[in-house]
Coordinates of C-alpha atoms in Angstrom, one line a residue:
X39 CA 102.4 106.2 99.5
X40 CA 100.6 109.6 98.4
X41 CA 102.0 111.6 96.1
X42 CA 103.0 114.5 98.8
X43 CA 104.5 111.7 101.0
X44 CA 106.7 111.0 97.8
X45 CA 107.5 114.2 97.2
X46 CA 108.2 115.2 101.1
X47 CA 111.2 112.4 101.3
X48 CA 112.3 112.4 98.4
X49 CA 113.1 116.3 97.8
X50 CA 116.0 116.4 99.3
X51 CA 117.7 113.1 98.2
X52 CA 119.3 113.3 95.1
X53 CA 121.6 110.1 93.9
X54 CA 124.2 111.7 95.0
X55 CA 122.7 112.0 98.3
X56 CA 121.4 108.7 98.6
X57 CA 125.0 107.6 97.9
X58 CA 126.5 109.5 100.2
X59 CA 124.1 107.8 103.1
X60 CA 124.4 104.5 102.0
X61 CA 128.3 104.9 102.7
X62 CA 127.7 106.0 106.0
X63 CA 126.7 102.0 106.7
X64 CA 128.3 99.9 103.6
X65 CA 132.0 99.9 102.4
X66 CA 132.0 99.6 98.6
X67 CA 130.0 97.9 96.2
X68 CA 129.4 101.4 94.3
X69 CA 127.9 100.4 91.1
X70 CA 125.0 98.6 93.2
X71 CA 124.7 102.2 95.6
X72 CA 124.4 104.0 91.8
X73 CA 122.1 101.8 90.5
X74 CA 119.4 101.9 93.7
X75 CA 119.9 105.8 93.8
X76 CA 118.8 106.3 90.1
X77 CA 115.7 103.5 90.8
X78 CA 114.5 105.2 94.0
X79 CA 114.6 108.9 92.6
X80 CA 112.8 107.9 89.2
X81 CA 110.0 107.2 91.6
X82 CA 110.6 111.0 92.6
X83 CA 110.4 111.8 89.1
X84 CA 107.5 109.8 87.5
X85 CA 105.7 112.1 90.6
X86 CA 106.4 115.2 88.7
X87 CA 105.5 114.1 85.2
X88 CA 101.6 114.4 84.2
X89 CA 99.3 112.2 85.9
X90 CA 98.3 110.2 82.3
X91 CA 102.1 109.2 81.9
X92 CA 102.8 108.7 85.1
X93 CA 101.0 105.4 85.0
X94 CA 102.9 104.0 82.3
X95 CA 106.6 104.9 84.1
X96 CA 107.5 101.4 85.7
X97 CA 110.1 100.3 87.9
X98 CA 113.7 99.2 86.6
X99 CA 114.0 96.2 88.6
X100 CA 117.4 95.2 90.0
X101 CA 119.3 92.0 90.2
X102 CA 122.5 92.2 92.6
X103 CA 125.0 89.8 91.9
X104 CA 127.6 88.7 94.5
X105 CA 128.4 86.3 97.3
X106 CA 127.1 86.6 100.8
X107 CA 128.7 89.2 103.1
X108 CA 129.3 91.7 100.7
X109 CA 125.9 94.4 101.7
X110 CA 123.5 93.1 99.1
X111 CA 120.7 92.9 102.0
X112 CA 122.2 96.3 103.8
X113 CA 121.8 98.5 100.6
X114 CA 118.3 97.6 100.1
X115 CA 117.2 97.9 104.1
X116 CA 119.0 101.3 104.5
X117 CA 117.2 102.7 101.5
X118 CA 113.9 102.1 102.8
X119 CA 114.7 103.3 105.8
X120 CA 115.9 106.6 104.5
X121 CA 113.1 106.9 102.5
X122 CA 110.5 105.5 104.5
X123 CA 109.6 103.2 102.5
X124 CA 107.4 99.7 103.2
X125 CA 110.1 97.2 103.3
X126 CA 109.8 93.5 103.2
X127 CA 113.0 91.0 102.7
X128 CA 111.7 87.6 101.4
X129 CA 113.8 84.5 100.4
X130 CA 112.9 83.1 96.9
X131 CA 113.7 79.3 97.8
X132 CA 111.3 79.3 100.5
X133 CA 108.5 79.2 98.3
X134 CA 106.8 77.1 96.7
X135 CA 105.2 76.6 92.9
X136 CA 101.0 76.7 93.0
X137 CA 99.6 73.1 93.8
X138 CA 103.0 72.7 96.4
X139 CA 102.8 72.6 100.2
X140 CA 104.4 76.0 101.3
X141 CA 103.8 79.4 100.8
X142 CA 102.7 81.0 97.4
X143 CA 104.6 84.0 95.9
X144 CA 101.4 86.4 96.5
X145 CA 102.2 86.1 100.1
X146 CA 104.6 88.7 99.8
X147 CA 102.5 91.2 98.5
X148 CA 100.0 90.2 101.5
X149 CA 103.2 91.1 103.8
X150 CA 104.2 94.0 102.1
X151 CA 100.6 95.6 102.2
X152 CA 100.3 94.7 106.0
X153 CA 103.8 96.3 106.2
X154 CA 102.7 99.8 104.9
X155 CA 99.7 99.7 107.1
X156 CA 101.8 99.1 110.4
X157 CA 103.4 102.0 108.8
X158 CA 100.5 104.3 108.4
X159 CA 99.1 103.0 111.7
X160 CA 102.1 104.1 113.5
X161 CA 102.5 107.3 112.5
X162 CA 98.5 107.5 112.9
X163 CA 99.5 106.6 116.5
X164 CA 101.7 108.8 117.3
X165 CA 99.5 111.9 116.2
X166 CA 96.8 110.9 118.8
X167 CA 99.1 109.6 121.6
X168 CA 98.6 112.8 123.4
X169 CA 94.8 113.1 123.3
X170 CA 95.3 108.7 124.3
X171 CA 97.1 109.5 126.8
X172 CA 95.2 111.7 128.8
X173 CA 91.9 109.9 127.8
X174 CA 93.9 107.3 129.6
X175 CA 94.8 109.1 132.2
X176 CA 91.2 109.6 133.4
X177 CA 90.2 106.4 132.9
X178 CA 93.0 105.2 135.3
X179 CA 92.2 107.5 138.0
X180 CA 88.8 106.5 138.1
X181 CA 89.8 103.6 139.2
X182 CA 92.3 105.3 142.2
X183 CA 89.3 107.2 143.0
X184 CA 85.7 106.2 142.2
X185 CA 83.6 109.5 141.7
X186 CA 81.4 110.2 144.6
X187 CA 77.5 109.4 145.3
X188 CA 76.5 112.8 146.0
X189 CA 73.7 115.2 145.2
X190 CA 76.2 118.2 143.7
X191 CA 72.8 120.9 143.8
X192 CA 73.1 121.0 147.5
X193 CA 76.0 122.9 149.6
X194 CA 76.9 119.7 150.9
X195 CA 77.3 118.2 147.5
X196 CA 79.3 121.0 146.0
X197 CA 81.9 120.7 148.7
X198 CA 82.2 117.2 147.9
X199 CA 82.6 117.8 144.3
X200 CA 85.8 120.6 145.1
X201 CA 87.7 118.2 147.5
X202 CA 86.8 115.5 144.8
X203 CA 88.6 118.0 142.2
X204 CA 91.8 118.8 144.1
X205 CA 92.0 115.0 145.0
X206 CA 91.9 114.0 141.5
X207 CA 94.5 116.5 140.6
X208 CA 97.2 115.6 143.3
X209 CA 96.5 111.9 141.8
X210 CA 96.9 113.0 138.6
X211 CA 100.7 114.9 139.7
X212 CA 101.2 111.5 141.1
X213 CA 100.5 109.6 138.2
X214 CA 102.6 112.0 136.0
X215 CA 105.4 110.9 138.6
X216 CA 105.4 107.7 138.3
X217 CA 104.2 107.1 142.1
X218 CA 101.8 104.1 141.5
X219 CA 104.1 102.1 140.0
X220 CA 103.6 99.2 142.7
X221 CA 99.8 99.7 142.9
X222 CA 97.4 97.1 141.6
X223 CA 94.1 97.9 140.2
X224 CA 91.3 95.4 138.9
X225 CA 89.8 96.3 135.6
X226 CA 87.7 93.6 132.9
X227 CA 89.5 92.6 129.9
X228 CA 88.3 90.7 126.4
X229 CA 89.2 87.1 126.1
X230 CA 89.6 86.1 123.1
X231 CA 87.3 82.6 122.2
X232 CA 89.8 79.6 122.2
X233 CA 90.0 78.8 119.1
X234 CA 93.4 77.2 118.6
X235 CA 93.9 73.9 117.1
X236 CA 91.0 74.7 115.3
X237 CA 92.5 75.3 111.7
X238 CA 96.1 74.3 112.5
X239 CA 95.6 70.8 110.4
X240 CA 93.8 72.8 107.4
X241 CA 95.9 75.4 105.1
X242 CA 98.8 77.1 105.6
X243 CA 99.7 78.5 109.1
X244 CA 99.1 81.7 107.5
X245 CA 95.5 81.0 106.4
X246 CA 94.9 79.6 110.2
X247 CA 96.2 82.6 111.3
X248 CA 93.8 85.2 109.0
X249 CA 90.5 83.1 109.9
X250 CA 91.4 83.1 113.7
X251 CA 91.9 87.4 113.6
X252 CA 88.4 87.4 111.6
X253 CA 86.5 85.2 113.7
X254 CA 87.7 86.7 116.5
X255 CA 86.3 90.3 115.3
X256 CA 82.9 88.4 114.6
X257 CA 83.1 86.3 118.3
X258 CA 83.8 88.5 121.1
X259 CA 85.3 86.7 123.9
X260 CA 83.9 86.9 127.4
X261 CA 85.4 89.6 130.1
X262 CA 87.2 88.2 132.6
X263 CA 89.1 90.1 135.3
X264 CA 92.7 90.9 135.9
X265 CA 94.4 92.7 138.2
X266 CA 97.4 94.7 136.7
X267 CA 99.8 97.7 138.0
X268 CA 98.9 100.5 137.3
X269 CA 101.7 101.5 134.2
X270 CA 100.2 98.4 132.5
X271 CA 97.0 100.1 133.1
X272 CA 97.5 103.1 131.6
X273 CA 99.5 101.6 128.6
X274 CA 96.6 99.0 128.1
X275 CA 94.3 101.9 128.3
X276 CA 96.4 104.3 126.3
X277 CA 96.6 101.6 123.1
X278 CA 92.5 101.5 123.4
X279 CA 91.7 105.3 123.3
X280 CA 94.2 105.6 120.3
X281 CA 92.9 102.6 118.5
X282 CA 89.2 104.8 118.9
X283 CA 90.3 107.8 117.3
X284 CA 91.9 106.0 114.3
X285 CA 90.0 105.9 111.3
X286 CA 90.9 102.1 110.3
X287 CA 89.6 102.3 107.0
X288 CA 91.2 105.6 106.2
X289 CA 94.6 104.1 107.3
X290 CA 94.1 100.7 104.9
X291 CA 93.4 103.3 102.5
X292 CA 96.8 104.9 102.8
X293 CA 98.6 102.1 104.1
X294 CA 97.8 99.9 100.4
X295 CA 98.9 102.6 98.8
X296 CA 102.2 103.9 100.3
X297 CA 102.7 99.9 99.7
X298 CA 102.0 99.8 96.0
X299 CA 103.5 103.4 95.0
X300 CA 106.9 103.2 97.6
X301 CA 107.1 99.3 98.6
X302 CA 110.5 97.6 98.0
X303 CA 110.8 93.8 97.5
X304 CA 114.3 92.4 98.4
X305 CA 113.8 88.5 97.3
X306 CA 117.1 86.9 98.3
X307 CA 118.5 83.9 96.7
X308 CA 116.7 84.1 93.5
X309 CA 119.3 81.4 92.0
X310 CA 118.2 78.7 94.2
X311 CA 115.0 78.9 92.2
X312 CA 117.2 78.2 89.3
X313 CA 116.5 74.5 88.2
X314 CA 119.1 72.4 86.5
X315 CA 116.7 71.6 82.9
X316 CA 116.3 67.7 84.4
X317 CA 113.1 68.2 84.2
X318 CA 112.4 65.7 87.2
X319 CA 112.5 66.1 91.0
X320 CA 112.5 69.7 92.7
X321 CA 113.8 71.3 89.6
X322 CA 109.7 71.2 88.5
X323 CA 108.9 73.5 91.5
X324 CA 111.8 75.9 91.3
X325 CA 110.7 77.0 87.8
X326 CA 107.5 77.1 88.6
X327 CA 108.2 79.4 91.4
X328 CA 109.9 81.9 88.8
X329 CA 106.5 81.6 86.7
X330 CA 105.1 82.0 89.7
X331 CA 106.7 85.7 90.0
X332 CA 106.8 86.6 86.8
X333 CA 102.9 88.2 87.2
X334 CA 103.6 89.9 90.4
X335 CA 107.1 91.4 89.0
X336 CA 105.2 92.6 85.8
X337 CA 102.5 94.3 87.6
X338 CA 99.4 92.2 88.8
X339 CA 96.3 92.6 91.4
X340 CA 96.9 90.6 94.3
X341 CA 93.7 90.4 96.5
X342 CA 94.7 90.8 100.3
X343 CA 92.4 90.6 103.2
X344 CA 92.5 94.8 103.4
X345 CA 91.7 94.8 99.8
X346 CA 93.3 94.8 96.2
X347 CA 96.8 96.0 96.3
X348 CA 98.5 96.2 92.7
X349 CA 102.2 95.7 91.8
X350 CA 102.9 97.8 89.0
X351 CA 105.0 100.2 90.7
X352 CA 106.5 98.4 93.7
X353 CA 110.6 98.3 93.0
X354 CA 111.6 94.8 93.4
X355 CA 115.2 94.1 94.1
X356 CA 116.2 90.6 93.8
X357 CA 120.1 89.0 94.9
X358 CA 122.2 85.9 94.8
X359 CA 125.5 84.4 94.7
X360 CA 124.8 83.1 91.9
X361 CA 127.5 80.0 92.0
X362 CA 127.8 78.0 89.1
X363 CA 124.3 80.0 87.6
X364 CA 124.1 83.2 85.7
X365 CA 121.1 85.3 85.6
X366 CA 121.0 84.5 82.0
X367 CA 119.2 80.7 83.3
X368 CA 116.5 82.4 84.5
X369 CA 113.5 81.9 82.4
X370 CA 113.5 84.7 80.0
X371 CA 110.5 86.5 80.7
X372 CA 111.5 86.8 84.3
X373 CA 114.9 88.2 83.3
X374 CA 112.9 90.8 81.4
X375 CA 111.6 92.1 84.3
X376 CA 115.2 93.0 85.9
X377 CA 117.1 95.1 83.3
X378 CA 119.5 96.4 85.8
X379 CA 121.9 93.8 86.9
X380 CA 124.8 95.2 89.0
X381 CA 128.1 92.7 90.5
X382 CA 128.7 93.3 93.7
X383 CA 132.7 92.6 94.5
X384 CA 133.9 90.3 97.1
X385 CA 135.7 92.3 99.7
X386 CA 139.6 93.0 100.2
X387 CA 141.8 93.4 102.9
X388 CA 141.8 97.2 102.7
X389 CA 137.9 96.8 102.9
X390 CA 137.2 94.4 105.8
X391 CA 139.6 97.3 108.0
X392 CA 137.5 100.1 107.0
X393 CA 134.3 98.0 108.0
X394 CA 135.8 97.7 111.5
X395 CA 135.9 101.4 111.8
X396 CA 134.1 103.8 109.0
X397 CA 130.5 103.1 109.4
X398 CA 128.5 104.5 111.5
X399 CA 127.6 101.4 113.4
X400 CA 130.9 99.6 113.1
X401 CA 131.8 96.2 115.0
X402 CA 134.4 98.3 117.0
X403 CA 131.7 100.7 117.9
X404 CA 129.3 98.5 119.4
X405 CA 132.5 96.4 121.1
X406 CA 133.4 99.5 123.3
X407 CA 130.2 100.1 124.0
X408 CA 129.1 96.6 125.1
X409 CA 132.3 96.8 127.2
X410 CA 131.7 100.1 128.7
X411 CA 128.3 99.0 130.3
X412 CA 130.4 97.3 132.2
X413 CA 133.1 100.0 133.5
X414 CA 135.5 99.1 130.8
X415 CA 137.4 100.8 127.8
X416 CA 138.3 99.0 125.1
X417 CA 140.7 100.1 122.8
X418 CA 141.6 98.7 119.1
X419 CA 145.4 99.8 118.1
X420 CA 145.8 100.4 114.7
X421 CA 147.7 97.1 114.0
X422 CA 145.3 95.3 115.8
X423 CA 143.1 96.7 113.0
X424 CA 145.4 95.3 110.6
X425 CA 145.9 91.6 111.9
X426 CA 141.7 91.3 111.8
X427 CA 141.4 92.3 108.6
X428 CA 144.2 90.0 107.4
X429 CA 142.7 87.3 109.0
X430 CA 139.5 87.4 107.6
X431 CA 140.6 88.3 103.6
X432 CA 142.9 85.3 104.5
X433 CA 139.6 82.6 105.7
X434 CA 137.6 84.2 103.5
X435 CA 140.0 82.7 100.5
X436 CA 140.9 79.7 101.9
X437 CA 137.4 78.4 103.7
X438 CA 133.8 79.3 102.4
X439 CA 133.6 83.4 101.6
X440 CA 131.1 84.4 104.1
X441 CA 131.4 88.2 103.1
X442 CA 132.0 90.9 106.0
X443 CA 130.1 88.0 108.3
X444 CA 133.9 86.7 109.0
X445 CA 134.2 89.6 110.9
X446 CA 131.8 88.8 113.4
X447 CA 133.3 85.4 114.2
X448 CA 136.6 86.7 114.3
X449 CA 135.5 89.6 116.6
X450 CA 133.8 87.2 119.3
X451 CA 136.5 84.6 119.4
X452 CA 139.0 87.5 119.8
X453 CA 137.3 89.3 122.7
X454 CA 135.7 85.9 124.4
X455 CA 137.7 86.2 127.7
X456 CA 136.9 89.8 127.4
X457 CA 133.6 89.5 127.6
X458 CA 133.0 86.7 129.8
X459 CA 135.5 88.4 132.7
X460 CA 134.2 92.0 131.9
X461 CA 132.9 92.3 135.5
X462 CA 135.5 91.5 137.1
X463 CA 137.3 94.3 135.0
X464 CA 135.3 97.4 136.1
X465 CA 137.5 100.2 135.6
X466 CA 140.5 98.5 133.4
X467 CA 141.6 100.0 130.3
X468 CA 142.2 97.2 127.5
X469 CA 143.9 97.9 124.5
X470 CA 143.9 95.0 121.9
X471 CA 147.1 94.7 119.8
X472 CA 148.1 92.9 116.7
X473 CA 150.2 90.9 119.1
X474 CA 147.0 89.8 120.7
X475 CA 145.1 89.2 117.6
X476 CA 147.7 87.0 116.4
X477 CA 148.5 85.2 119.4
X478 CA 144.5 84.1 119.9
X479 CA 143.8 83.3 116.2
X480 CA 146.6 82.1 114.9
X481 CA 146.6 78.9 116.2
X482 CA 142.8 78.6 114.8
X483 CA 143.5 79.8 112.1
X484 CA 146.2 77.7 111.1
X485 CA 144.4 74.7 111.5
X486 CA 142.3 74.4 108.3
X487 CA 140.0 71.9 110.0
X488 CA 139.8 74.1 113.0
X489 CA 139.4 76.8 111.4
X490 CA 136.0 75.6 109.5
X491 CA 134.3 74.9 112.5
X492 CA 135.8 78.2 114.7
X493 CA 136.0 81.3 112.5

């Protein structure tokens, strides 16, 4: 991320600011929305300072503390999206000490550098996609119309080459209109050489993957023919003239960079890498995957198939329940590394009804919406409001806390008939009532062995 890209989204988001658009999506958890604001807009800062210090200004890593549900993922994924940031959301017990079968910890760094090149290229994209577009264009109608045999010195000739013109054009205005959306055209096409199976049984899936996109580069397939409509023809063309004006290496370039100077981390379930000090069995690994991190959280130089990316200032954000563990049985130079720790609260009653309605893409929001594809308005009383929100504080407490997840069972058992008669109910008005609430999950709910298995 450059220095002006920095300084472009990050001008006008103070913490306060920040806050205030992380509430439009999460209810709560305040201390964790504090603590994210102050870490992303340090990176704003250490951008101002002069350019010898501003190598030495690290990260404050967090550690967010709470049980599942609660918006630990959601904070993290809307603050790269408001900032723009490379984002990548990894889960800590899925990997897998040096010297294990699975994946190592320096895969994420591969992933986050091939997520702020997909970035870069997009954007890169989207600046040519006019020029593509007609380049395109006249490849397409080539095809419509072949250009004519003709001798264009003689009268004859020249006449051919007008009509040709005003041909061409009309094609073109028919193009534009979407009139050849039926036709079929024949045009050549790469095929890749078959190479599956090839590495599957050597390496990780990863590795087989990497070798097969670079010996494909250095093996062209053969062309082979296909005949496709003529959209699919001018989107297949489009992505080739763009993919020619884009520098590639230019866009690594950038792409390694936005990832190393603005990448976030979110490694989830960082206490199921917490061993229990056996000293046998899986414990071994799980420790070894937190030495295993401690380099890359530090700052280290991972080498990546686009080149060198370093981790010194990528903001890492790491999160668990933390059951029966404390951040404290982390090994202690990993805990170093996170000196913010923030707890995020397990949410009330008064909580679970504003996530119904306050954010922006609340479950009541999408409901009426799904339902109105359909022809039919759906409409949540106030009380019914109530009765969801005491139902899922209530299973929350007495069953497994699943976080602001409850809601989501709650919401499809409720609305079940709903939805599976909903064309049949073009036109209806449906209001849903405590009365209704209650009288289709209180039966469930009662049941504590029903309950586990239903909501």
């Amino acid at each position: 991320m450059s220095d002006t890209h920095v300084k472009t989204l990050m001008d006008d988001l103070p913490p306060a600011r920040i806050v205030e658009k992380l509430n439009e999506y999460i209810i709560g958890q305040d201390d964790a929305k504090k603590a994210v604001a102050i870490a992303i807009r340090n990176r704003w800062r250490r951008q101002q300072i002069d350019p010898e210090m501003r190598n030495e200004v690290t990260p404050k890593n967090i550690i967010m503390i709470g049980p599942t549900g609660v918006g630990k993922t959601e904070i993290a994924r809307r603050l790269a999206d408001m900032t723009g940031a490379p984002f990548l959301k990894v889960e800590a017990s899925k990997y897998t000490e040096v010297g294990y079968h699975g994946r190592d910890v320096e895969s994420m760094i591969r992933d986050i550098a091939k997520a702020g090149i997909a970035q870069v290229q997009a954007e890169a994209m989207q600046r040519v996609a006019a020029s593509a577009r007609d380049a395109a264009e006249e490849r397409v109608l080539d095809f419509l119309l072949p250009r004519p045999d003709a001798d264009y010195e003689t009268d004859e000739g020249k006449q051919a080459a007008e009509r040709y013109t005003r041909t061409r054009e009309k094609l073109r205005a028919q193009l534009r209109a979407g009139g050849f959306a039926d036709k079929k055209i024949e045009i050549e096409v790469n095929a890749p050489p078959p190479m599956s199976g090839i590495f599957g049984a050597v390496g990780s899936d990863e590795m087989a993957m990497e070798m097969q996109e670079m010996l494909g580069k250095m093996m062209p397939g053969k062309r082979k023919s296909r005949r496709i409509t003529v959209p699919e023809a001018l989107a297949m063309f489009q992505q080739e003239e763009a993919e020619k004006l884009l520098d590639d290496d230019s866009i690594q370039r950038e792409g390694i960079e936005r990832a190393e100077q603005g990448g976030i981390i979110f490694i989830d379930e960082i206490d199921k890498v917490i061993g229990s000090h056996r000293g046998d069995g899986p414990d071994v690994s799980r420790e070894g995957v937190q030495r295993d991190l401690l380099p890359i959280v530090e700052g280290a130089t991972v080498v990546t198939k686009y080149g060198p990316v370093k981790t010194d200032h990528i903001l890492f954000i790491a999160a668990g329940a933390f059951h029966g563990r404390k951040p404290s049985d982390l090994i202690p130079e990993l805990q170093g590394r996170f000196p913010i720790r923030v707890e995020l609260n397990p949410l009330s009653r008064d909580d679970f009804k504003r996530i119904l309605t306050h954010p922006k893409n609340a479950l009541t929001k999408q409901y009426r919406l799904l339902m109105a594809t359909e022809g039919v308005d759906l409409e949540f009383a106030p009380d019914a409001l109530d009765a969801m929100a005491e139902f899922a504080a209530n299973l929350n407490q007495s069953t497994q806390d699943i976080g602001a997840r409850r809601l989501h069972t709650i919401m499809e058992k409720l609305l079940e008939d709903v939805s599976f008669n909903a064309p049949d109910l073009r036109g209806k008005h449906i209001v849903i009532t405590g009365d209704t609430v209650r009288g289709r999950l209180e039966g469930i709910a009662g049941n504590e062995d029903l309950s586990k298995y239903i909501l």
